Structures are given as C-alpha cells and as structure tokens.
Amino acid sequence: MTGAAGAESTAEIGRRVLRLRTERGFTQRQLAEPAYTAAYVSTLEAGKVRPSEAALRHLADRLGVSYEELTTGRSPRDATRLRAAVTDARRALATGAAEDAAGLFAEVRDEAERLGFAEERSAALLGLGDCALETGDLTVARDHFEAVERLLAGEPLPRRIPAIRGRAVAHLLAGELRYSCYLLESSIDELNASGLHDPYALLLLYTAAIAPYMDMGAHARAVRAAELALALAPSVDDPGLIARMHRGVARTLIAEGRTTEADASLAKAQELYEQLRIHTDLAHCHWMRGYVHAQDGNLERAERELRTARDMLASKRAALFTVQVEVELADVLRRRGRTAEAEALLLPLLARTPAAGAANTAGEPDAAPGEAGPGEAGLTADRGAVHAGGAHRLLGLIADERGDAEAAEEHYCAALSLLERTGAAGDLADLCRLLGDLLRREGRLEAAMDAYRTGLGHRAAPGTTTLGPAPAEPPM
C-alpha cells in the first residue's frame, strides 16, 4: 500500500468502504464495475486484501468522496468547517468574553478529536489556553498548552512555538519569571541551533521575552530582544503579533526614559488593535499608555487611561488583568493625594492572599470562607505575584505616610516575601530601600542595614537573569 493509504490499516479502509457503500445504497457489483469485480470489493471490505492506489482512487470516485477522505477518514469539508469554527472562536475571544469563546473552542476540540483531526484539535486547544490566560486560570492554561505540545511532538519546532510561548506567559503571570525566561530562551536557542530561523516563531519568542526580562531587571536583554523583534517584524504578516511587539518595545523605551517614543509605539499598536477589534489587547495598550503618562508625571491622563483599561478588561471578564490594572490605578490615585480611594481599591484585591488579615488596616471585613467575592479573583503568591507584591508595597506606603509604622512594616515584609519568589530585581531593590528607611527611622539600625544589603544584592548584577549566557541570535 502506498501514499496516504499507508496511514491506515487495511481493515480500517475496508470498514470505511463498506460504510460509505451502504450509505449510498450501492451493491458490491455496482461499486466495483467496470474495473473490478464484486468479489474484490467483498474481500477488500473484509480487510483481507491490501488495495492499490489505483483501486482506492476508483472506489473514491464511485463513492463521491476524495481519495484523502477514503484513505484517512478526513473529509476536506469537515476540516474546512472546523477551521472556520476556530476562526469564529478566535473572533469571539477578541471581541467578547473569554468564557464564551472557550465554549466554542471546546466544541471544536471535541469534534476534531472524534474525527481524528490533529491540526484542528491543536488549534482549539491553543485557543482554550489563551482563554484561560485571559480569565486568570493559569494552571488550566498550562495544561492546554502542554496538550498542544504533546499533540505536535512529531512536528517541526516552529509549529509548537505558540504553545511554548503561551506556557511561558502562564508562568510569568504566576510569578515564575526565571522559568518563563528559561522556556523562551531555550526555544530560541533550539530554533537557531537547528537552522529553523522561522521569523514568526522568533518574533513570538522575542516579544514574549521582553516582559520577564524587564520584571527581572535584565534591561540589556530586554532591549536586545526588542531590537531583534523590530528587525524581524518586516518578515511577518500578522498585524496582531506586530501590535504585541510594539507593546513590548514600548516597555524597553519607558525604562530608558524615552516616553515620547514609547507612546508613539503604543499608538501604532493601538491603531492595529482597533482595526482588528481585539478588545483585550487594546485594553493592554490603554494600560501601558497609562503607565507611560504616570512615568511622565501626567497623573490625570494616566488615571483616565488606566480606568479605560480596567473597564474594558472587566467587561471582558478578564479577572486577573483587571486586578493588575487596579494596582497601578491605585498607585496613581495615591500620588494624586487620594489615599482613601487607593486603599479601598487595593484591600479587596488581597482579601485571600497571605497576610491579608494584617493588610486590612482600614477595618474592612475579610471575605468569608467560601464566599465568591473580589478576593476570589484577586492576587496571590501563585497568581499575579508581582502585582500582589506591588499592592502590599502601596499599602505599606499609605500606612507609612499616616504614621502607622507597624502596619507599614507588615505590608513591606509581605511584599518582600512575594517578590523574592519571583526574582523581580528592580521591585525588590526599591522595596528593600523603603523597608530600610522605615526601620532606620524606628531606630532599628542593624535591621535597616540588613534590608539595605538585601536590596543591594538584588542590584548586584544589572542586565543578567542568572540563567547563564543570552541565547544565540538568528542571522539577520
């Protein structure tokens, strides 16, 4: 047996011929003539003869199906229908709520599995992973992305890169920055070492690497990743990915103090997202522009952009991203002198995190056990740890400013515990400075010195990730 027929056993093809012949009401003689005999068809249907390609093409023509459908069971019509369903689910994810899109992706996954369509099943699983990222179900997201990698294990590495990138983002959001970098860097190295310089795959990886590099304080690597992404962009025809790249590049420009250029990069991304009607990513643009304005000292515009981002994400029921924006909005409110509003925004976000009881300095009641309140979708050590640390830092600053040194120290220590797990070097150094200053004012000089030393340790190796050499670069 040659060609596609080799992918199926003789018995399976025989059963398929029998089913299709019966459905169409043909006798074995009608199916066989004029080139073959009824006895040949009978033997084939019983799985006792290995059909030639010529015989299979004759039978496919008589049965009104394609050669591929007869030999593999894959109907081109079914494949086209499932791919269209994946496109519809992607559109639902871009313009509606992730839970609704997940239902559509799940239907495609189940039918593709029933029909044995691996490519369409992997596309549906990838979509389910993206939905779970948006809703903040990070463990579920990783499970879906790992399932895609298993399904495509025999395929070239570029086919698996979207799933690897998704898994790296899930680890990033969980606060596992080093592992996120490891996944991305090792994939870049593997692509380059094998000569698979796929522009789309590399752009996906370099763009994804910018965020964990920045959070770890590895600014040199982040800047280089942004430069390589910009160099690869002209070779990629995917407006959504190009827009995501501009968002990542803007982060490196902000870190270098180039806020005007950062805002211009975000404006390009925002224009693309508006054209594509990708609501969540458009919200991320407003989020980042709010951050740019906050860095520039334009707090009124920063608040406006962050509120827009929060409202858009909340309407999409993107719970984890929504509470992360609220942390940054609270920072702007505090800097505008509206500390009560900032505190009211922050406290519910930490209702279920460690040290929540200590954090509740305003007398707000904690969520009751089992109650589905704001804390249910809040920030924890394994779900938005960097922003959870940021929330405790802000609450510490607010307590410090009103003279409550004990509450401030509790919040700073809670933030330190969260951030040390993530390796967010810049945030850790700043936090140690705040804690050291507080302890020094309290006259606890030895403890203050320990805090300062810890902060200096996190600043000891700028531009590194503790992961070893940077990945090899592709030929440009």
PDB file of N, CA and C in Angstrom, residues 97-176:
ATOM      1  N   ALA A  97     -16.381  37.796  25.659  1.00  0.00           N
ATOM      2  CA  ALA A  97     -15.816  37.286  26.910  1.00  0.00           C
ATOM      3  C   ALA A  97     -15.109  35.959  26.659  1.00  0.00           C
ATOM      4  N   ALA A  98     -14.029  35.743  27.403  1.00  0.00           N
ATOM      5  CA  ALA A  98     -13.219  34.544  27.203  1.00  0.00           C
ATOM      6  C   ALA A  98     -14.007  33.267  27.507  1.00  0.00           C
ATOM      7  N   GLU A  99     -14.895  33.310  28.499  1.00  0.00           N
ATOM      8  CA  GLU A  99     -15.665  32.105  28.831  1.00  0.00           C
ATOM      9  C   GLU A  99     -16.537  31.671  27.656  1.00  0.00           C
ATOM     10  N   ASP A 100     -17.125  32.645  26.944  1.00  0.00           N
ATOM     11  CA  ASP A 100     -17.959  32.322  25.788  1.00  0.00           C
ATOM     12  C   ASP A 100     -17.116  31.717  24.666  1.00  0.00           C
ATOM     13  N   ALA A 101     -15.944  32.312  24.438  1.00  0.00           N
ATOM     14  CA  ALA A 101     -15.052  31.783  23.402  1.00  0.00           C
ATOM     15  C   ALA A 101     -14.587  30.380  23.771  1.00  0.00           C
ATOM     16  N   ALA A 102     -14.331  30.144  25.053  1.00  0.00           N
ATOM     17  CA  ALA A 102     -13.862  28.823  25.483  1.00  0.00           C
ATOM     18  C   ALA A 102     -14.879  27.746  25.150  1.00  0.00           C
ATOM     19  N   GLY A 103     -16.165  28.062  25.251  1.00  0.00           N
ATOM     20  CA  GLY A 103     -17.204  27.094  24.900  1.00  0.00           C
ATOM     21  C   GLY A 103     -17.132  26.708  23.433  1.00  0.00           C
ATOM     22  N   LEU A 104     -16.858  27.710  22.566  1.00  0.00           N
ATOM     23  CA  LEU A 104     -16.742  27.431  21.132  1.00  0.00           C
ATOM     24  C   LEU A 104     -15.495  26.603  20.836  1.00  0.00           C
ATOM     25  N   PHE A 105     -14.375  26.960  21.469  1.00  0.00           N
ATOM     26  CA  PHE A 105     -13.148  26.191  21.265  1.00  0.00           C
ATOM     27  C   PHE A 105     -13.324  24.745  21.738  1.00  0.00           C
ATOM     28  N   ALA A 106     -14.015  24.557  22.854  1.00  0.00           N
ATOM     29  CA  ALA A 106     -14.211  23.205  23.391  1.00  0.00           C
ATOM     30  C   ALA A 106     -15.018  22.341  22.416  1.00  0.00           C
ATOM     31  N   GLU A 107     -16.025  22.935  21.766  1.00  0.00           N
ATOM     32  CA  GLU A 107     -16.816  22.189  20.783  1.00  0.00           C
ATOM     33  C   GLU A 107     -15.934  21.731  19.611  1.00  0.00           C
ATOM     34  N   VAL A 108     -15.066  22.636  19.145  1.00  0.00           N
ATOM     35  CA  VAL A 108     -14.162  22.274  18.045  1.00  0.00           C
ATOM     36  C   VAL A 108     -13.200  21.180  18.485  1.00  0.00           C
ATOM     37  N   ARG A 109     -12.649  21.343  19.687  1.00  0.00           N
ATOM     38  CA  ARG A 109     -11.713  20.331  20.199  1.00  0.00           C
ATOM     39  C   ARG A 109     -12.350  18.955  20.240  1.00  0.00           C
ATOM     40  N   ASP A 110     -13.569  18.882  20.776  1.00  0.00           N
ATOM     41  CA  ASP A 110     -14.234  17.581  20.928  1.00  0.00           C
ATOM     42  C   ASP A 110     -14.536  16.949  19.574  1.00  0.00           C
ATOM     43  N   GLU A 111     -15.024  17.758  18.618  1.00  0.00           N
ATOM     44  CA  GLU A 111     -15.356  17.189  17.316  1.00  0.00           C
ATOM     45  C   GLU A 111     -14.085  16.803  16.561  1.00  0.00           C
ATOM     46  N   ALA A 112     -13.047  17.633  16.662  1.00  0.00           N
ATOM     47  CA  ALA A 112     -11.786  17.315  15.989  1.00  0.00           C
ATOM     48  C   ALA A 112     -11.184  16.032  16.549  1.00  0.00           C
ATOM     49  N   GLU A 113     -11.326  15.830  17.847  1.00  0.00           N
ATOM     50  CA  GLU A 113     -10.821  14.594  18.455  1.00  0.00           C
ATOM     51  C   GLU A 113     -11.615  13.388  17.948  1.00  0.00           C
ATOM     52  N   ARG A 114     -12.940  13.552  17.828  1.00  0.00           N
ATOM     53  CA  ARG A 114     -13.787  12.455  17.352  1.00  0.00           C
ATOM     54  C   ARG A 114     -13.445  12.077  15.916  1.00  0.00           C
ATOM     55  N   LEU A 115     -13.141  13.092  15.107  1.00  0.00           N
ATOM     56  CA  LEU A 115     -12.849  12.854  13.695  1.00  0.00           C
ATOM     57  C   LEU A 115     -11.381  12.525  13.446  1.00  0.00           C
ATOM     58  N   GLY A 116     -10.545  12.675  14.459  1.00  0.00           N
ATOM     59  CA  GLY A 116      -9.126  12.394  14.309  1.00  0.00           C
ATOM     60  C   GLY A 116      -8.364  13.486  13.581  1.00  0.00           C
ATOM     61  N   PHE A 117      -8.803  14.741  13.720  1.00  0.00           N
ATOM     62  CA  PHE A 117      -8.164  15.878  13.056  1.00  0.00           C
ATOM     63  C   PHE A 117      -7.194  16.536  14.040  1.00  0.00           C
ATOM     64  N   ALA A 118      -5.927  16.159  13.979  1.00  0.00           N
ATOM     65  CA  ALA A 118      -4.957  16.643  14.971  1.00  0.00           C
ATOM     66  C   ALA A 118      -4.693  18.138  14.839  1.00  0.00           C
ATOM     67  N   GLU A 119      -4.588  18.633  13.614  1.00  0.00           N
ATOM     68  CA  GLU A 119      -4.264  20.053  13.416  1.00  0.00           C
ATOM     69  C   GLU A 119      -5.355  20.956  13.973  1.00  0.00           C
ATOM     70  N   GLU A 120      -6.607  20.640  13.674  1.00  0.00           N
ATOM     71  CA  GLU A 120      -7.723  21.457  14.156  1.00  0.00           C
ATOM     72  C   GLU A 120      -7.881  21.310  15.674  1.00  0.00           C
ATOM     73  N   ARG A 121      -7.602  20.107  16.192  1.00  0.00           N
ATOM     74  CA  ARG A 121      -7.675  19.903  17.645  1.00  0.00           C
ATOM     75  C   ARG A 121      -6.612  20.741  18.347  1.00  0.00           C
ATOM     76  N   SER A 122      -5.402  20.789  17.809  1.00  0.00           N
ATOM     77  CA  SER A 122      -4.343  21.580  18.443  1.00  0.00           C
ATOM     78  C   SER A 122      -4.683  23.070  18.403  1.00  0.00           C
ATOM     79  N   ALA A 123      -5.308  23.532  17.298  1.00  0.00           N
ATOM     80  CA  ALA A 123      -5.710  24.942  17.210  1.00  0.00           C
ATOM     81  C   ALA A 123      -6.757  25.272  18.267  1.00  0.00           C
ATOM     82  N   ALA A 124      -7.686  24.337  18.499  1.00  0.00           N
ATOM     83  CA  ALA A 124      -8.724  24.556  19.518  1.00  0.00           C
ATOM     84  C   ALA A 124      -8.118  24.556  20.920  1.00  0.00           C
ATOM     85  N   LEU A 125      -7.178  23.643  21.175  1.00  0.00           N
ATOM     86  CA  LEU A 125      -6.521  23.600  22.489  1.00  0.00           C
ATOM     87  C   LEU A 125      -5.713  24.872  22.741  1.00  0.00           C
ATOM     88  N   LEU A 126      -5.060  25.370  21.700  1.00  0.00           N
ATOM     89  CA  LEU A 126      -4.318  26.620  21.841  1.00  0.00           C
ATOM     90  C   LEU A 126      -5.271  27.765  22.190  1.00  0.00           C
ATOM     91  N   GLY A 127      -6.427  27.788  21.535  1.00  0.00           N
ATOM     92  CA  GLY A 127      -7.428  28.798  21.859  1.00  0.00           C
ATOM     93  C   GLY A 127      -7.930  28.679  23.285  1.00  0.00           C
ATOM     94  N   LEU A 128      -8.142  27.443  23.749  1.00  0.00           N
ATOM     95  CA  LEU A 128      -8.574  27.243  25.139  1.00  0.00           C
ATOM     96  C   LEU A 128      -7.511  27.745  26.113  1.00  0.00           C
ATOM     97  N   GLY A 129      -6.233  27.524  25.778  1.00  0.00           N
ATOM     98  CA  GLY A 129      -5.158  28.043  26.620  1.00  0.00           C
ATOM     99  C   GLY A 129      -5.177  29.555  26.684  1.00  0.00           C
ATOM    100  N   ASP A 130      -5.383  30.213  25.542  1.00  0.00           N
ATOM    101  CA  ASP A 130      -5.444  31.677  25.519  1.00  0.00           C
ATOM    102  C   ASP A 130      -6.647  32.187  26.314  1.00  0.00           C
ATOM    103  N   CYS A 131      -7.767  31.481  26.232  1.00  0.00           N
ATOM    104  CA  CYS A 131      -8.942  31.870  27.034  1.00  0.00           C
ATOM    105  C   CYS A 131      -8.631  31.785  28.525  1.00  0.00           C
ATOM    106  N   ALA A 132      -7.967  30.703  28.927  1.00  0.00           N
ATOM    107  CA  ALA A 132      -7.638  30.519  30.340  1.00  0.00           C
ATOM    108  C   ALA A 132      -6.644  31.574  30.817  1.00  0.00           C
ATOM    109  N   LEU A 133      -5.710  31.992  29.961  1.00  0.00           N
ATOM    110  CA  LEU A 133      -4.808  33.085  30.333  1.00  0.00           C
ATOM    111  C   LEU A 133      -5.601  34.346  30.626  1.00  0.00           C
ATOM    112  N   GLU A 134      -6.583  34.622  29.783  1.00  0.00           N
ATOM    113  CA  GLU A 134      -7.350  35.850  29.939  1.00  0.00           C
ATOM    114  C   GLU A 134      -8.190  35.830  31.217  1.00  0.00           C
ATOM    115  N   THR A 135      -8.730  34.682  31.563  1.00  0.00           N
ATOM    116  CA  THR A 135      -9.547  34.609  32.781  1.00  0.00           C
ATOM    117  C   THR A 135      -8.699  34.423  34.037  1.00  0.00           C
ATOM    118  N   GLY A 136      -7.382  34.184  33.859  1.00  0.00           N
ATOM    119  CA  GLY A 136      -6.511  34.024  35.018  1.00  0.00           C
ATOM    120  C   GLY A 136      -6.439  32.612  35.550  1.00  0.00           C
ATOM    121  N   ASP A 137      -6.967  31.636  34.809  1.00  0.00           N
ATOM    122  CA  ASP A 137      -6.892  30.221  35.219  1.00  0.00           C
ATOM    123  C   ASP A 137      -5.557  29.643  34.718  1.00  0.00           C
ATOM    124  N   LEU A 138      -4.479  29.972  35.431  1.00  0.00           N
ATOM    125  CA  LEU A 138      -3.140  29.730  34.902  1.00  0.00           C
ATOM    126  C   LEU A 138      -2.798  28.248  34.824  1.00  0.00           C
ATOM    127  N   THR A 139      -3.242  27.455  35.807  1.00  0.00           N
ATOM    128  CA  THR A 139      -2.974  26.014  35.758  1.00  0.00           C
ATOM    129  C   THR A 139      -3.689  25.372  34.576  1.00  0.00           C
ATOM    130  N   VAL A 140      -4.933  25.774  34.367  1.00  0.00           N
ATOM    131  CA  VAL A 140      -5.703  25.263  33.222  1.00  0.00           C
ATOM    132  C   VAL A 140      -5.025  25.661  31.915  1.00  0.00           C
ATOM    133  N   ALA A 141      -4.555  26.910  31.847  1.00  0.00           N
ATOM    134  CA  ALA A 141      -3.881  27.381  30.638  1.00  0.00           C
ATOM    135  C   ALA A 141      -2.653  26.530  30.341  1.00  0.00           C
ATOM    136  N   ARG A 142      -1.832  26.275  31.361  1.00  0.00           N
ATOM    137  CA  ARG A 142      -0.624  25.464  31.143  1.00  0.00           C
ATOM    138  C   ARG A 142      -0.995  24.065  30.665  1.00  0.00           C
ATOM    139  N   ASP A 143      -2.052  23.489  31.231  1.00  0.00           N
ATOM    140  CA  ASP A 143      -2.490  22.143  30.815  1.00  0.00           C
ATOM    141  C   ASP A 143      -2.843  22.120  29.329  1.00  0.00           C
ATOM    142  N   HIS A 144      -3.559  23.140  28.873  1.00  0.00           N
ATOM    143  CA  HIS A 144      -3.948  23.190  27.453  1.00  0.00           C
ATOM    144  C   HIS A 144      -2.721  23.349  26.559  1.00  0.00           C
ATOM    145  N   PHE A 145      -1.811  24.230  26.930  1.00  0.00           N
ATOM    146  CA  PHE A 145      -0.620  24.446  26.105  1.00  0.00           C
ATOM    147  C   PHE A 145       0.258  23.191  26.073  1.00  0.00           C
ATOM    148  N   GLU A 146       0.381  22.506  27.198  1.00  0.00           N
ATOM    149  CA  GLU A 146       1.152  21.265  27.230  1.00  0.00           C
ATOM    150  C   GLU A 146       0.498  20.194  26.355  1.00  0.00           C
ATOM    151  N   ALA A 147      -0.833  20.184  26.324  1.00  0.00           N
ATOM    152  CA  ALA A 147      -1.540  19.222  25.467  1.00  0.00           C
ATOM    153  C   ALA A 147      -1.235  19.492  23.994  1.00  0.00           C
ATOM    154  N   VAL A 148      -1.150  20.768  23.615  1.00  0.00           N
ATOM    155  CA  VAL A 148      -0.790  21.110  22.235  1.00  0.00           C
ATOM    156  C   VAL A 148       0.616  20.601  21.920  1.00  0.00           C
ATOM    157  N   GLU A 149       1.542  20.826  22.845  1.00  0.00           N
ATOM    158  CA  GLU A 149       2.928  20.381  22.617  1.00  0.00           C
ATOM    159  C   GLU A 149       3.006  18.862  22.452  1.00  0.00           C
ATOM    160  N   ARG A 150       2.231  18.130  23.253  1.00  0.00           N
ATOM    161  CA  ARG A 150       2.224  16.665  23.109  1.00  0.00           C
ATOM    162  C   ARG A 150       1.641  16.257  21.766  1.00  0.00           C
ATOM    163  N   LEU A 151       0.566  16.921  21.369  1.00  0.00           N
ATOM    164  CA  LEU A 151      -0.110  16.579  20.118  1.00  0.00           C
ATOM    165  C   LEU A 151       0.792  16.841  18.908  1.00  0.00           C
ATOM    166  N   LEU A 152       1.639  17.872  19.011  1.00  0.00           N
ATOM    167  CA  LEU A 152       2.502  18.257  17.896  1.00  0.00           C
ATOM    168  C   LEU A 152       3.949  17.821  18.117  1.00  0.00           C
ATOM    169  N   ALA A 153       4.139  16.844  18.982  1.00  0.00           N
ATOM    170  CA  ALA A 153       5.501  16.421  19.350  1.00  0.00           C
ATOM    171  C   ALA A 153       6.327  16.006  18.143  1.00  0.00           C
ATOM    172  N   GLY A 154       5.707  15.431  17.143  1.00  0.00           N
ATOM    173  CA  GLY A 154       6.443  14.980  15.964  1.00  0.00           C
ATOM    174  C   GLY A 154       6.593  16.037  14.891  1.00  0.00           C
ATOM    175  N   GLU A 155       6.031  17.224  15.122  1.00  0.00           N
ATOM    176  CA  GLU A 155       6.079  18.301  14.138  1.00  0.00           C
ATOM    177  C   GLU A 155       7.333  19.150  14.328  1.00  0.00           C
ATOM    178  N   PRO A 156       7.738  19.918  13.315  1.00  0.00           N
ATOM    179  CA  PRO A 156       8.874  20.837  13.485  1.00  0.00           C
ATOM    180  C   PRO A 156       8.623  21.824  14.613  1.00  0.00           C
ATOM    181  N   LEU A 157       9.706  22.249  15.274  1.00  0.00           N
ATOM    182  CA  LEU A 157       9.595  23.120  16.442  1.00  0.00           C
ATOM    183  C   LEU A 157       8.766  24.385  16.193  1.00  0.00           C
ATOM    184  N   PRO A 158       8.887  25.071  15.047  1.00  0.00           N
ATOM    185  CA  PRO A 158       8.076  26.287  14.861  1.00  0.00           C
ATOM    186  C   PRO A 158       6.583  26.068  15.050  1.00  0.00           C
ATOM    187  N   ARG A 159       6.080  24.856  14.752  1.00  0.00           N
ATOM    188  CA  ARG A 159       4.650  24.578  14.948  1.00  0.00           C
ATOM    189  C   ARG A 159       4.281  24.609  16.427  1.00  0.00           C
ATOM    190  N   ARG A 160       5.239  24.267  17.296  1.00  0.00           N
ATOM    191  CA  ARG A 160       4.949  24.202  18.736  1.00  0.00           C
ATOM    192  C   ARG A 160       5.199  25.524  19.465  1.00  0.00           C
ATOM    193  N   ILE A 161       5.814  26.493  18.790  1.00  0.00           N
ATOM    194  CA  ILE A 161       6.213  27.734  19.456  1.00  0.00           C
ATOM    195  C   ILE A 161       5.032  28.504  20.058  1.00  0.00           C
ATOM    196  N   PRO A 162       3.865  28.631  19.379  1.00  0.00           N
ATOM    197  CA  PRO A 162       2.752  29.351  20.026  1.00  0.00           C
ATOM    198  C   PRO A 162       2.359  28.740  21.370  1.00  0.00           C
ATOM    199  N   ALA A 163       2.396  27.414  21.475  1.00  0.00           N
ATOM    200  CA  ALA A 163       2.054  26.765  22.747  1.00  0.00           C
ATOM    201  C   ALA A 163       3.142  27.003  23.788  1.00  0.00           C
ATOM    202  N   ILE A 164       4.411  26.965  23.379  1.00  0.00           N
ATOM    203  CA  ILE A 164       5.511  27.223  24.310  1.00  0.00           C
ATOM    204  C   ILE A 164       5.438  28.659  24.809  1.00  0.00           C
ATOM    205  N   ARG A 165       5.163  29.580  23.903  1.00  0.00           N
ATOM    206  CA  ARG A 165       5.011  30.978  24.308  1.00  0.00           C
ATOM    207  C   ARG A 165       3.853  31.132  25.310  1.00  0.00           C
ATOM    208  N   GLY A 166       2.728  30.450  25.042  1.00  0.00           N
ATOM    209  CA  GLY A 166       1.587  30.522  25.957  1.00  0.00           C
ATOM    210  C   GLY A 166       1.939  29.997  27.333  1.00  0.00           C
ATOM    211  N   ARG A 167       2.679  28.879  27.367  1.00  0.00           N
ATOM    212  CA  ARG A 167       3.078  28.317  28.658  1.00  0.00           C
ATOM    213  C   ARG A 167       4.021  29.273  29.390  1.00  0.00           C
ATOM    214  N   ALA A 168       4.922  29.928  28.654  1.00  0.00           N
ATOM    215  CA  ALA A 168       5.839  30.884  29.276  1.00  0.00           C
ATOM    216  C   ALA A 168       5.076  32.068  29.868  1.00  0.00           C
ATOM    217  N   VAL A 169       4.046  32.544  29.173  1.00  0.00           N
ATOM    218  CA  VAL A 169       3.234  33.651  29.685  1.00  0.00           C
ATOM    219  C   VAL A 169       2.497  33.230  30.953  1.00  0.00           C
ATOM    220  N   ALA A 170       1.981  31.994  30.970  1.00  0.00           N
ATOM    221  CA  ALA A 170       1.295  31.499  32.173  1.00  0.00           C
ATOM    222  C   ALA A 170       2.245  31.488  33.368  1.00  0.00           C
ATOM    223  N   HIS A 171       3.480  31.036  33.164  1.00  0.00           N
ATOM    224  CA  HIS A 171       4.455  31.036  34.254  1.00  0.00           C
ATOM    225  C   HIS A 171       4.817  32.465  34.666  1.00  0.00           C
ATOM    226  N   LEU A 172       4.910  33.369  33.702  1.00  0.00           N
ATOM    227  CA  LEU A 172       5.179  34.776  34.017  1.00  0.00           C
ATOM    228  C   LEU A 172       4.083  35.348  34.911  1.00  0.00           C
ATOM    229  N   LEU A 173       2.826  35.124  34.532  1.00  0.00           N
ATOM    230  CA  LEU A 173       1.702  35.657  35.312  1.00  0.00           C
ATOM    231  C   LEU A 173       1.631  35.025  36.696  1.00  0.00           C
ATOM    232  N   ALA A 174       2.136  33.800  36.818  1.00  0.00           N
ATOM    233  CA  ALA A 174       2.166  33.143  38.122  1.00  0.00           C
ATOM    234  C   ALA A 174       3.317  33.642  38.988  1.00  0.00           C
ATOM    235  N   GLY A 175       4.196  34.480  38.412  1.00  0.00           N
ATOM    236  CA  GLY A 175       5.330  34.999  39.169  1.00  0.00           C
ATOM    237  C   GLY A 175       6.585  34.163  39.037  1.00  0.00           C
ATOM    238  N   GLU A 176       6.584  33.201  38.111  1.00  0.00           N
ATOM    239  CA  GLU A 176       7.757  32.337  37.914  1.00  0.00           C
ATOM    240  C   GLU A 176       8.584  32.902  36.755  1.00  0.00           C
TER     241      GLU A 176
END
